[in-house]
Coordinates of C-alpha atoms in Angstrom, one line a residue:
Chain A
M7 CA -51.2 9.0 -65.4
L8 CA -51.6 12.9 -64.7
L9 CA -51.9 11.8 -61.3
T10 CA -48.4 9.5 -61.8
I11 CA -47.0 12.5 -63.0
L12 CA -47.9 14.8 -60.3
D13 CA -46.8 12.0 -57.8
Y14 CA -43.4 12.0 -59.2
T15 CA -43.2 15.7 -59.1
G16 CA -44.3 16.1 -55.1
T17 CA -41.7 13.0 -54.9
F18 CA -39.0 15.2 -56.8
V19 CA -39.8 18.4 -54.7
F20 CA -39.6 16.8 -51.5
A21 CA -36.6 14.9 -52.2
L22 CA -35.2 18.2 -52.8
S23 CA -36.2 19.6 -49.6
G24 CA -34.7 16.3 -48.3
A25 CA -31.3 17.2 -49.6
A26 CA -31.8 20.5 -48.6
A27 CA -31.7 20.3 -45.3
G28 CA -29.2 17.2 -44.9
V29 CA -26.9 19.7 -47.0
R30 CA -27.4 22.5 -44.4
Q31 CA -26.4 20.0 -41.7
R32 CA -23.4 19.1 -43.6
L33 CA -24.2 15.1 -43.9
D34 CA -22.0 12.8 -46.5
L35 CA -23.2 12.5 -49.8
F36 CA -24.8 8.8 -48.9
G37 CA -26.8 10.7 -45.8
V38 CA -28.1 13.6 -48.0
L39 CA -29.5 10.5 -50.2
V40 CA -31.3 9.0 -47.3
L41 CA -32.8 11.8 -45.9
S42 CA -33.9 12.5 -49.7
F43 CA -35.3 9.4 -49.7
A44 CA -37.3 9.4 -46.6
A45 CA -38.7 13.1 -47.3
A46 CA -40.0 12.0 -50.3
S47 CA -41.4 8.7 -49.6
A48 CA -42.6 8.6 -46.2
G49 CA -45.8 10.3 -46.9
G50 CA -46.3 8.2 -49.5
I51 CA -45.2 4.9 -47.9
L52 CA -47.5 5.8 -44.7
R53 CA -50.6 6.2 -47.3
D54 CA -50.2 3.2 -48.5
L55 CA -49.6 1.1 -45.7
L56 CA -52.6 2.9 -44.3
I57 CA -55.0 1.9 -47.0
G58 CA -53.6 -1.7 -47.7
A59 CA -51.8 -1.2 -51.0
L60 CA -48.7 -3.2 -50.5
P61 CA -46.0 -2.9 -51.2
P62 CA -46.0 0.5 -51.4
A63 CA -45.7 2.3 -54.6
A64 CA -42.7 4.5 -53.5
I65 CA -40.9 0.7 -53.0
R66 CA -42.4 -1.2 -56.1
D67 CA -41.7 1.5 -58.6
W68 CA -38.0 1.9 -59.0
A69 CA -38.9 5.8 -60.7
Y70 CA -39.6 6.6 -56.6
P71 CA -36.1 5.9 -55.4
A72 CA -34.2 7.1 -59.0
L73 CA -36.3 10.4 -58.7
A74 CA -34.8 11.2 -55.3
G75 CA -31.7 9.9 -55.6
V76 CA -31.5 12.6 -58.7
A77 CA -32.7 15.5 -56.5
G78 CA -30.4 14.0 -54.0
L79 CA -27.2 14.3 -56.2
L80 CA -28.7 17.8 -57.6
V81 CA -28.7 19.6 -54.6
F82 CA -25.3 18.1 -53.5
F83 CA -23.4 19.2 -56.2
C84 CA -24.9 22.1 -56.9
F85 CA -26.1 23.8 -54.1
P86 CA -25.4 27.6 -55.0
L87 CA -27.9 27.0 -57.5
V88 CA -30.7 25.5 -54.8
H89 CA -29.6 28.5 -52.7
R90 CA -30.5 31.5 -54.8
L91 CA -34.2 30.4 -53.7
R92 CA -34.2 32.5 -50.8
H93 CA -35.4 29.3 -48.6
P94 CA -35.3 26.3 -50.6
V95 CA -36.3 23.8 -47.7
Q96 CA -39.5 25.8 -47.2
V97 CA -40.7 26.2 -50.9
F98 CA -40.0 22.8 -52.1
D99 CA -41.7 21.9 -49.2
A100 CA -44.6 23.4 -49.5
A101 CA -44.9 22.3 -52.8
G102 CA -44.4 18.6 -51.5
L103 CA -47.1 19.3 -49.1
A104 CA -49.5 20.7 -51.9
L105 CA -49.0 17.9 -54.3
F106 CA -48.9 14.8 -51.4
A107 CA -51.8 16.2 -49.3
V108 CA -54.2 16.3 -52.7
L109 CA -53.0 12.9 -54.3
G110 CA -53.3 11.0 -50.8
T111 CA -56.7 12.1 -50.4
Q112 CA -57.4 11.3 -54.0
K113 CA -56.2 8.1 -53.8
A114 CA -57.6 7.6 -50.3
L115 CA -60.9 8.1 -52.0
L116 CA -59.8 5.5 -54.9
F117 CA -59.8 3.1 -52.1
D118 CA -63.6 3.5 -51.1
I119 CA -62.3 5.1 -47.9
N120 CA -65.2 7.6 -46.5
P121 CA -64.6 11.4 -47.3
L122 CA -63.3 12.4 -43.8
A123 CA -61.1 9.1 -43.7
A124 CA -59.8 10.2 -47.1
A125 CA -58.7 13.8 -45.8
M126 CA -57.2 12.6 -42.8
L127 CA -54.9 10.4 -45.1
G128 CA -54.3 13.3 -47.1
I129 CA -53.0 15.2 -44.7
M130 CA -51.0 12.6 -42.8
S131 CA -48.9 11.5 -46.6
G132 CA -48.9 15.4 -47.1
I133 CA -46.6 16.0 -43.5
G134 CA -45.2 12.5 -43.1
G135 CA -42.2 13.2 -45.2
G136 CA -41.0 16.5 -43.7
M137 CA -41.7 15.2 -40.4
L138 CA -39.5 12.1 -41.0
R139 CA -37.2 14.9 -42.6
D140 CA -37.1 16.8 -39.5
V141 CA -37.2 14.3 -37.1
L142 CA -33.8 12.4 -38.6
L143 CA -32.3 16.0 -37.8
A144 CA -33.2 15.6 -34.3
Q145 CA -35.4 19.1 -35.1
V146 CA -39.3 19.7 -34.2
P147 CA -41.1 19.2 -37.3
Q148 CA -42.0 22.3 -39.3
V149 CA -45.4 21.1 -39.3
L150 CA -46.2 21.5 -35.5
K151 CA -44.4 24.9 -35.2
A152 CA -44.4 26.8 -38.8
E153 CA -47.0 29.4 -39.6
V154 CA -50.4 27.9 -41.1
Y155 CA -49.1 24.5 -42.3
A156 CA -51.0 21.8 -41.3
V157 CA -54.4 24.1 -42.0
A158 CA -53.0 24.8 -45.8
A159 CA -52.8 21.0 -46.2
L160 CA -56.3 20.6 -44.9
A161 CA -57.5 23.0 -47.0
G162 CA -56.2 21.2 -50.0
A163 CA -57.7 18.2 -48.8
A164 CA -61.1 19.3 -48.1
V165 CA -61.3 20.8 -52.0
V166 CA -60.6 17.2 -53.4
V167 CA -63.0 16.0 -51.1
A168 CA -65.6 18.6 -52.0
A169 CA -64.9 18.2 -55.6
D170 CA -65.5 14.2 -55.4
A171 CA -68.7 14.8 -53.6
L172 CA -69.7 17.2 -56.5
G173 CA -69.1 14.4 -59.0
L174 CA -66.5 16.8 -60.2
P175 CA -63.6 15.0 -62.6
P176 CA -60.6 14.1 -60.0
V177 CA -58.2 15.9 -61.8
A178 CA -60.3 19.4 -61.1
G179 CA -60.4 18.5 -57.5
V180 CA -56.6 17.9 -57.5
A181 CA -55.6 21.1 -59.6
A182 CA -57.4 23.5 -57.3
G183 CA -56.7 21.7 -53.9
G184 CA -53.2 21.6 -54.6
L185 CA -53.3 24.9 -55.6
L186 CA -54.8 26.2 -52.7
C187 CA -52.4 24.9 -50.1
F188 CA -49.3 25.6 -52.2
V189 CA -50.7 29.4 -52.2
I190 CA -51.7 29.2 -48.6
R191 CA -48.3 28.0 -47.6
L192 CA -46.2 30.0 -49.4
L193 CA -48.4 33.3 -48.1
A194 CA -48.1 32.2 -44.6
I195 CA -44.0 32.3 -45.2
R196 CA -44.0 35.2 -47.2
Y197 CA -45.9 37.3 -44.9
G198 CA -45.4 35.5 -41.5
W199 CA -49.1 34.1 -40.9
R200 CA -49.6 32.9 -37.5
I201 CA -51.9 31.1 -36.1
M202 CA -52.8 32.1 -32.5
T203 CA -50.7 30.5 -29.7
A204 CA -52.0 29.7 -26.4
R205 CA -49.9 31.7 -23.9
W206 CA -51.1 30.8 -20.2
P207 CA -49.5 31.9 -16.7
G208 CA -47.5 28.3 -16.0
T209 CA -46.9 27.2 -19.8
G210 CA -43.3 26.5 -20.7
D211 CA -42.0 26.1 -17.0
G212 CA -40.5 22.6 -17.4
N213 CA -41.4 19.4 -18.2
D214 CA -44.1 19.6 -15.2
Chain B
M2 CA -33.4 -22.5 -41.6
L3 CA -30.4 -20.9 -42.2
L4 CA -32.2 -17.6 -42.9
T5 CA -34.1 -17.9 -39.6
I6 CA -31.1 -18.3 -37.8
L7 CA -29.4 -15.3 -39.4
D8 CA -32.3 -13.3 -38.7
Y9 CA -32.1 -14.5 -34.9
T10 CA -28.3 -13.6 -35.2
G11 CA -29.1 -10.2 -36.3
T12 CA -31.8 -9.6 -34.0
F13 CA -29.8 -10.4 -31.4
V14 CA -26.6 -8.2 -32.5
F15 CA -28.7 -4.9 -33.2
A16 CA -30.5 -5.6 -29.6
L17 CA -26.9 -5.3 -28.2
S18 CA -26.5 -2.4 -29.9
G19 CA -29.8 -0.6 -28.8
A20 CA -29.2 -1.9 -25.1
A21 CA -25.2 -0.5 -24.9
A22 CA -26.8 2.7 -26.3
G23 CA -29.6 2.3 -23.6
V24 CA -27.2 2.3 -20.9
R25 CA -24.4 4.9 -22.2
Q26 CA -27.6 6.9 -21.6
R27 CA -28.3 5.8 -18.2
L28 CA -32.1 4.4 -19.0
D29 CA -33.2 2.2 -16.5
L30 CA -33.6 -1.8 -16.9
F31 CA -37.1 -1.8 -18.8
G32 CA -35.9 1.3 -20.8
V33 CA -32.7 -0.5 -22.2
L34 CA -35.1 -3.5 -22.6
V35 CA -37.5 -1.3 -24.9
L36 CA -34.5 0.1 -26.6
S37 CA -33.1 -3.1 -27.2
F38 CA -36.6 -4.3 -28.4
A39 CA -36.8 -1.3 -30.8
A40 CA -33.2 -1.3 -32.3
A41 CA -33.7 -5.5 -33.0
S42 CA -37.3 -5.5 -34.4
A43 CA -37.7 -2.2 -36.1
G44 CA -36.2 -3.4 -39.3
G45 CA -37.5 -6.2 -39.8
I46 CA -41.2 -5.1 -38.6
L47 CA -40.8 -2.2 -41.4
R48 CA -40.0 -4.7 -43.9
D49 CA -42.6 -7.4 -43.1
L50 CA -44.9 -4.2 -43.3
L51 CA -43.7 -2.9 -46.7
I52 CA -44.3 -6.6 -48.3
G53 CA -47.5 -7.5 -46.5
A54 CA -46.0 -10.4 -44.4
L55 CA -48.3 -9.8 -41.7
P56 CA -47.9 -10.0 -38.3
P57 CA -44.8 -9.1 -38.8
A58 CA -41.8 -12.1 -37.8
A59 CA -41.0 -10.3 -34.9
I60 CA -44.3 -10.2 -33.5
R61 CA -45.6 -13.7 -34.3
D62 CA -42.2 -15.5 -33.3
W63 CA -41.5 -15.1 -29.8
A64 CA -38.0 -15.6 -30.1
Y65 CA -37.4 -12.2 -31.6
P66 CA -38.6 -10.3 -28.2
A67 CA -37.1 -13.3 -26.3
L68 CA -33.6 -12.7 -28.1
A69 CA -34.2 -9.1 -27.8
G70 CA -34.9 -9.8 -24.0
V71 CA -31.4 -11.6 -23.1
A72 CA -29.7 -9.5 -25.2
G73 CA -30.5 -6.4 -23.4
L74 CA -30.1 -8.3 -20.0
L75 CA -27.0 -8.9 -21.1
V76 CA -26.0 -5.9 -21.6
F77 CA -27.2 -4.4 -18.5
F78 CA -25.6 -6.6 -16.2
C79 CA -22.4 -7.6 -17.8
F80 CA -21.6 -3.9 -19.3
P81 CA -18.1 -4.0 -18.4
L82 CA -17.6 -7.1 -20.6
V83 CA -19.4 -5.4 -23.5
H84 CA -17.0 -2.6 -23.2
R85 CA -13.8 -4.4 -23.6
L86 CA -14.8 -4.3 -27.0
R87 CA -13.9 -0.7 -28.0
H88 CA -16.8 0.3 -29.9
P89 CA -19.3 -1.6 -28.9
V90 CA -22.1 0.0 -30.0
Q91 CA -20.6 0.1 -33.8
V92 CA -19.8 -3.0 -33.8
F93 CA -22.8 -5.0 -33.0
D94 CA -24.4 -2.4 -35.2
A95 CA -22.4 -3.6 -38.1
A96 CA -23.3 -7.0 -37.8
G97 CA -26.9 -6.2 -37.7
L98 CA -26.7 -3.9 -40.4
A99 CA -24.8 -6.1 -42.5
L100 CA -27.3 -9.1 -41.7
F101 CA -30.8 -7.8 -41.9
A102 CA -29.6 -5.7 -45.3
V103 CA -28.9 -9.4 -47.1
L104 CA -32.0 -11.0 -45.3
G105 CA -34.3 -7.8 -46.1
T106 CA -32.9 -8.4 -49.5
Q107 CA -33.6 -11.9 -50.0
K108 CA -37.2 -12.0 -47.9
A109 CA -38.4 -9.2 -50.4
L110 CA -37.3 -11.3 -53.3
L111 CA -38.8 -14.5 -51.9
F112 CA -41.9 -12.4 -51.8
D113 CA -41.9 -11.7 -55.5
I114 CA -41.1 -7.9 -54.9
N115 CA -38.6 -6.7 -58.3
P116 CA -35.1 -6.7 -57.7
L117 CA -34.6 -2.5 -56.8
A118 CA -37.4 -2.8 -54.7
A119 CA -36.1 -5.8 -53.1
A120 CA -32.6 -4.1 -52.4
M121 CA -34.6 -1.0 -51.0
L122 CA -36.2 -2.8 -49.0
G123 CA -32.9 -4.7 -47.7
I124 CA -31.4 -1.3 -47.1
M125 CA -34.6 -0.3 -44.9
S126 CA -34.8 -3.1 -43.3
G127 CA -30.8 -2.6 -42.4
I128 CA -31.1 0.8 -41.9
G129 CA -34.3 0.7 -39.6
G130 CA -33.4 -0.9 -36.2
G131 CA -30.3 1.7 -35.8
M132 CA -32.4 4.6 -37.0
L133 CA -35.0 4.2 -34.5
R134 CA -32.5 3.2 -31.4
D135 CA -30.9 6.6 -32.2
V136 CA -34.2 8.3 -32.7
L137 CA -35.4 7.5 -29.5
L138 CA -32.6 9.0 -27.8
A139 CA -33.0 12.2 -29.4
Q140 CA -29.5 11.9 -31.8
V141 CA -29.1 12.0 -35.3
P142 CA -29.3 8.6 -36.7
Q143 CA -25.8 6.9 -37.5
V144 CA -26.7 6.5 -41.1
L145 CA -27.0 10.1 -41.6
K146 CA -23.5 11.1 -40.4
A147 CA -21.2 8.0 -40.3
E148 CA -18.7 6.9 -42.7
V149 CA -19.9 4.9 -45.3
Y150 CA -23.0 3.5 -43.7
A151 CA -25.8 3.2 -46.3
V152 CA -23.3 2.3 -48.8
A153 CA -22.0 -0.4 -47.1
A154 CA -26.0 -1.9 -46.9
L155 CA -26.2 -1.0 -50.7
A156 CA -23.1 -3.2 -51.6
G157 CA -24.7 -6.3 -49.2
A158 CA -28.3 -6.0 -50.7
A159 CA -26.2 -5.6 -54.6
V160 CA -24.3 -8.5 -53.9
V161 CA -27.8 -10.9 -52.9
V162 CA -29.8 -9.2 -55.9
A163 CA -26.8 -10.1 -58.3
A164 CA -26.8 -13.6 -56.7
D165 CA -30.5 -14.4 -57.5
A166 CA -30.3 -13.0 -61.0
L167 CA -27.3 -15.6 -61.7
G168 CA -29.6 -18.4 -60.5
L169 CA -26.9 -18.9 -57.3
P170 CA -28.3 -20.3 -54.1
P171 CA -29.5 -17.7 -51.7
V172 CA -27.3 -18.4 -49.3
A173 CA -24.3 -17.8 -51.5
G174 CA -25.4 -14.4 -51.9
V175 CA -26.3 -13.9 -48.4
A176 CA -23.4 -14.9 -47.1
A177 CA -21.3 -13.5 -49.6
G178 CA -23.3 -9.8 -49.5
G179 CA -23.4 -9.7 -45.7
L180 CA -19.8 -10.4 -45.1
L181 CA -19.0 -7.5 -47.9
C182 CA -21.2 -5.5 -46.1
F183 CA -19.3 -6.1 -42.5
V184 CA -16.4 -5.7 -43.3
I185 CA -16.5 -2.4 -45.5
R186 CA -18.5 -0.8 -42.4
L187 CA -15.9 -2.1 -40.1
L188 CA -12.9 -0.9 -42.4
A189 CA -14.8 2.4 -42.4
I190 CA -15.0 3.0 -38.8
R191 CA -11.3 1.5 -38.2
Y192 CA -9.9 3.7 -40.9
G193 CA -12.1 6.8 -40.7
W194 CA -13.4 6.3 -44.6
R195 CA -15.6 9.3 -44.9
I196 CA -17.8 10.2 -47.9
M197 CA -17.3 13.9 -49.4
T198 CA -19.2 16.6 -47.8
A199 CA -20.8 19.4 -49.6
R200 CA -19.0 22.6 -48.6
W201 CA -20.5 25.2 -50.0
P202 CA -20.2 29.0 -48.9
G203 CA -23.5 29.7 -46.9
T204 CA -24.5 25.8 -45.8
G205 CA -25.4 25.6 -42.3
D206 CA -25.8 29.1 -41.9
G207 CA -28.9 28.8 -39.9
N208 CA -32.0 27.0 -40.7
D209 CA -33.2 29.2 -43.6
Chain C
M7 CA -69.4 -2.1 -27.5
L8 CA -67.7 -1.5 -24.4
L9 CA -64.2 -2.1 -26.0
T10 CA -65.1 0.5 -28.5
I11 CA -65.6 3.2 -26.0
L12 CA -62.8 2.2 -23.6
D13 CA -61.0 2.8 -27.2
Y14 CA -62.0 6.1 -27.6
T15 CA -61.8 6.8 -23.5
G16 CA -57.8 6.3 -24.3
T17 CA -57.8 8.0 -27.7
F18 CA -59.3 11.0 -25.5
V19 CA -56.8 11.2 -22.7
F20 CA -53.9 10.6 -25.3
A21 CA -54.6 13.4 -27.2
L22 CA -54.9 15.7 -23.8
S23 CA -51.4 14.7 -23.0
G24 CA -50.5 15.4 -26.6
A25 CA -52.2 19.0 -26.5
A26 CA -50.9 20.0 -23.1
A27 CA -47.4 18.8 -24.2
G28 CA -47.9 20.9 -27.2
V29 CA -49.2 23.5 -25.0
R30 CA -46.4 23.5 -23.2
Q31 CA -43.6 23.9 -25.9
R32 CA -46.0 27.0 -27.2
L33 CA -47.0 25.4 -30.2
D34 CA -49.7 27.0 -32.3
L35 CA -53.4 25.9 -32.4
F36 CA -52.9 23.5 -35.2
G37 CA -49.4 22.2 -34.2
V38 CA -51.2 21.2 -30.8
L39 CA -54.1 19.4 -32.8
V40 CA -51.4 17.3 -35.1
L41 CA -49.8 16.4 -31.6
S42 CA -53.5 15.7 -29.9
F43 CA -53.7 13.3 -33.2
A44 CA -50.2 11.8 -33.4
A45 CA -50.3 10.7 -29.4
A46 CA -53.8 9.4 -29.6
S47 CA -53.3 7.8 -32.7
A48 CA -50.1 6.6 -33.1
G49 CA -50.4 3.6 -30.8
G50 CA -53.6 1.9 -32.5
I51 CA -52.7 2.5 -35.8
L52 CA -49.1 0.5 -35.3
R53 CA -51.2 -2.2 -33.7
D54 CA -53.8 -2.4 -36.4
L55 CA -51.0 -2.1 -38.9
L56 CA -49.0 -5.0 -36.9
I57 CA -52.5 -7.3 -37.0
G58 CA -53.5 -6.2 -40.4
A59 CA -56.4 -4.5 -40.0
L60 CA -56.5 -2.3 -42.3
P61 CA -57.5 0.9 -42.9
P62 CA -56.5 1.2 -39.2
A63 CA -59.7 2.3 -37.0
A64 CA -58.5 5.9 -36.0
I65 CA -58.5 6.5 -39.8
R66 CA -61.8 4.6 -41.0
D67 CA -63.6 6.0 -38.0
W68 CA -64.4 9.9 -37.9
A69 CA -65.1 9.9 -34.0
Y70 CA -61.4 9.1 -33.5
P71 CA -59.9 12.5 -34.9
A72 CA -62.8 14.0 -33.9
L73 CA -62.2 13.2 -30.4
A74 CA -58.8 14.1 -30.8
G75 CA -59.7 17.7 -32.2
V76 CA -61.8 18.1 -29.2
A77 CA -59.2 17.4 -26.6
G78 CA -57.3 19.5 -28.4
L79 CA -59.0 22.1 -28.5
L80 CA -60.1 21.8 -24.9
V81 CA -56.2 21.9 -23.7
F82 CA -56.0 24.9 -25.9
F83 CA -58.4 27.2 -24.8
C84 CA -59.2 25.9 -21.3
F85 CA -55.1 25.7 -20.2
P86 CA -55.5 26.6 -16.6
L87 CA -58.4 24.1 -16.2
V88 CA -55.8 21.1 -17.4
H89 CA -52.9 22.7 -15.1
R90 CA -54.6 22.2 -12.0
L91 CA -53.7 18.6 -12.2
R92 CA -50.5 18.7 -10.7
H93 CA -48.8 16.6 -13.9
P94 CA -51.3 16.7 -16.4
V95 CA -49.4 15.2 -19.3
Q96 CA -48.3 12.1 -16.7
V97 CA -51.6 11.4 -15.7
F98 CA -53.6 11.5 -19.0
D99 CA -50.3 9.6 -20.3
A100 CA -50.9 7.1 -17.5
A101 CA -54.7 6.7 -18.4
G102 CA -54.0 6.3 -21.9
L103 CA -51.1 3.6 -21.7
A104 CA -53.4 1.5 -19.5
L105 CA -56.4 1.7 -21.9
F106 CA -54.4 1.1 -24.8
A107 CA -52.2 -1.7 -23.5
V108 CA -55.1 -3.7 -22.3
L109 CA -57.1 -2.8 -25.6
G110 CA -54.5 -4.0 -27.6
T111 CA -53.9 -6.9 -26.5
Q112 CA -57.6 -7.6 -26.3
K113 CA -57.7 -6.7 -29.6
A114 CA -54.6 -8.3 -31.0
L115 CA -56.3 -12.1 -29.3
L116 CA -59.6 -11.1 -31.4
F117 CA -57.2 -11.1 -34.0
D118 CA -55.5 -14.6 -33.4
I119 CA -52.4 -13.7 -32.5
N120 CA -50.7 -16.2 -30.1
P121 CA -50.8 -14.8 -26.0
L122 CA -47.5 -13.6 -25.8
A123 CA -47.2 -11.7 -29.5
A124 CA -50.7 -9.9 -28.4
A125 CA -49.2 -8.9 -25.2
M126 CA -46.3 -7.4 -27.1
L127 CA -48.9 -5.8 -29.5
G128 CA -50.7 -4.5 -26.4
I129 CA -47.5 -2.7 -25.1
M130 CA -46.6 -1.2 -28.2
S131 CA -49.9 -0.1 -28.6
G132 CA -49.8 1.5 -25.4
I133 CA -46.5 3.1 -25.8
G134 CA -46.6 3.8 -29.1
G135 CA -48.5 7.8 -28.9
G136 CA -46.5 8.7 -26.2
M137 CA -43.4 8.0 -28.1
L138 CA -44.5 9.9 -31.2
R139 CA -45.2 12.5 -29.1
D140 CA -42.1 13.0 -27.1
V141 CA -40.0 12.5 -30.4
L142 CA -42.2 14.9 -32.5
L143 CA -41.4 17.4 -29.7
A144 CA -37.3 16.4 -29.9
Q145 CA -37.1 14.5 -26.3
V146 CA -36.3 11.6 -25.2
P147 CA -39.6 9.4 -24.7
Q148 CA -40.8 9.2 -21.2
V149 CA -41.1 5.4 -22.0
L150 CA -36.9 5.1 -21.8
K151 CA -36.9 7.2 -18.8
A152 CA -39.3 7.2 -16.3
E153 CA -39.9 5.5 -13.2
V154 CA -41.6 1.8 -13.9
Y155 CA -43.6 2.7 -17.3
A156 CA -42.9 -0.4 -19.5
V157 CA -43.2 -2.2 -17.0
A158 CA -46.9 -1.5 -16.2
A159 CA -47.8 -1.8 -19.3
L160 CA -46.8 -5.5 -19.5
A161 CA -48.5 -5.8 -16.4
G162 CA -51.9 -4.9 -17.7
A163 CA -51.3 -7.2 -20.6
A164 CA -49.9 -10.0 -18.9
V165 CA -53.8 -10.2 -16.9
V166 CA -55.4 -9.6 -20.5
V167 CA -53.9 -12.6 -21.8
A168 CA -54.1 -14.7 -18.4
A169 CA -57.9 -13.7 -18.0
D170 CA -58.3 -15.0 -21.6
A171 CA -56.4 -18.3 -20.9
L172 CA -58.5 -18.8 -17.9
G173 CA -61.7 -18.3 -20.3
L174 CA -63.1 -15.3 -18.1
P175 CA -64.9 -12.5 -20.5
P176 CA -62.7 -10.3 -22.2
V177 CA -64.3 -7.0 -20.1
A178 CA -62.7 -8.5 -16.6
G179 CA -59.4 -9.3 -17.8
V180 CA -59.7 -5.5 -19.6
A181 CA -60.8 -4.1 -16.4
A182 CA -58.7 -5.7 -14.0
G183 CA -55.5 -5.3 -16.0
G184 CA -56.4 -1.6 -17.2
L185 CA -56.4 -0.4 -13.8
L186 CA -53.6 -2.4 -12.7
C187 CA -51.5 -0.8 -14.8
F188 CA -52.9 2.5 -14.5
V189 CA -52.3 2.3 -10.6
I190 CA -49.3 0.7 -11.1
R191 CA -48.1 4.1 -12.8
L192 CA -49.5 6.4 -10.8
L193 CA -47.8 5.0 -8.0
A194 CA -44.4 5.2 -9.8
I195 CA -45.2 8.8 -10.6
R196 CA -46.0 9.5 -6.9
Y197 CA -43.8 8.0 -5.5
G198 CA -40.7 8.1 -7.5
W199 CA -40.3 4.4 -8.2
R200 CA -37.6 4.1 -9.7
I201 CA -35.9 0.7 -11.7
M202 CA -32.3 0.3 -10.7
T203 CA -30.1 1.6 -13.8
A204 CA -26.5 0.5 -14.5
R205 CA -24.2 2.5 -13.2
W206 CA -20.5 1.0 -14.2
P207 CA -17.6 2.7 -14.8
G208 CA -17.1 4.0 -18.3
T209 CA -20.6 4.5 -19.2
G210 CA -21.6 7.7 -20.1
D211 CA -18.6 9.2 -21.3
G212 CA -19.3 10.1 -25.1
N213 CA -20.9 8.1 -27.9
D214 CA -17.9 5.5 -27.9

């Protein structure tokens, strides 16, 4: 029950991030709605496909497309409100990342997937929506370039797996992991945390 | 039976659209064939994955890759013929969109998916092939930018769901929905119908 | 057993190709790791999704992400070594293509998929990883542009299907097909083999 509410929340915030990215690229209303749904649902659909939970919740349950639609309309018609948040796409994206990374891990554990695979699935469902959003706008996904992105999802998923191994109630692991992932990501944005980049002579000289 | 023939037709026209896009981008013969197959099959494969109809028809039935191959060869070797149609990619794309949107909805209903989810699946199978075609060419998909694209698929899918709810024979809903979707899309191309775009001060200023 | 070792090898070399592409694009460490995993696993995950072998081996078996991670770290920290190979991305990519094309075909045959569909699945699992790698870097995938790419995968898959039809042991078909695909691809790179490109008047003039 709580997990479903958190899943709806993650859907909503990722939809906000997709819609905000779409409005910035001057897409029309339906383009914005398609992008909302893609960003909101791609991670969860990928997770459900991979654990064989078919049809995926994001298709079966009308609340997912409805939430994505509401988020899309909200951003489209009230963009100035959304815009007040300094980096709306990134903040909503961080919240969606945190929620989906921990919920994806938890759902995979419920399907008797082993812990390492569950964490992988959590990370994939956390980053899937944002990746599709960026790919559809013909941009290199944030996850590949951004400061401390995949590592935040990894931290959140690890907490969920550890809580499960310790026999703690799922909600504790999900709450702690989600909070950790969200805070790491926000701090990384705020302070521009960067992980090292390889800078070898000879890199970046074309597509050899 | 009729549904299968329509599915083959949708595969063929989407393959034509993929091949025409590939020839325009000066891909070689096999690149054109890969793009034909991707555009022709992505929507149906996505639909079959999501409803759990595995392996997908586009893989199981040799007619799908064969049709995609014929369409690819036809466009590659007879491009001037295809070119006479003023906007070949867009017209074939419109026909594929219409056929897959209504057939995807109908197939999902046959798999006992609820009406709203069936319409979602129809829209996704309608737009999936064209999205993959454009993403593979590193372009923003038409569905996100084009005049009245997703809304045409939505109209077609809605007719199929309504016909099913009224107990009409599937073929009636598919025919009416497909025609409606195709006509809406063609008129949108012809007359440049546009849906409103959000134009707020502060949009489009970078990737803030 | 041998098939699993070859699958691990394919995962490793595709991960090297993904990591090398990531380092060239100056991604940070975790971006490189995500790209390693995406390139290494996308083909196999797609194959397993399409034949209904869930959860996919690349998720279920911790060796796959571990191998992708090792390959990513290796490339990231020892790029000059990798760089000595004149065209590292392309050579690793060729080896991954060959291994996954034949193993994908063989695995599909084991799941009682018909021969033509098995070859299609092999080709898709061979080209899937490289396609995702390039799409994530916002580039047109090599398979669409490169000299004799899909045709090499097709040759390898055809040998596996033929060996199966002749009742030869799987390992014979896999070895011969994989070698054939790899050699064709390397020769195509070395000698710049090109398949004809359609050059009609009127192509390439915008997105008409």
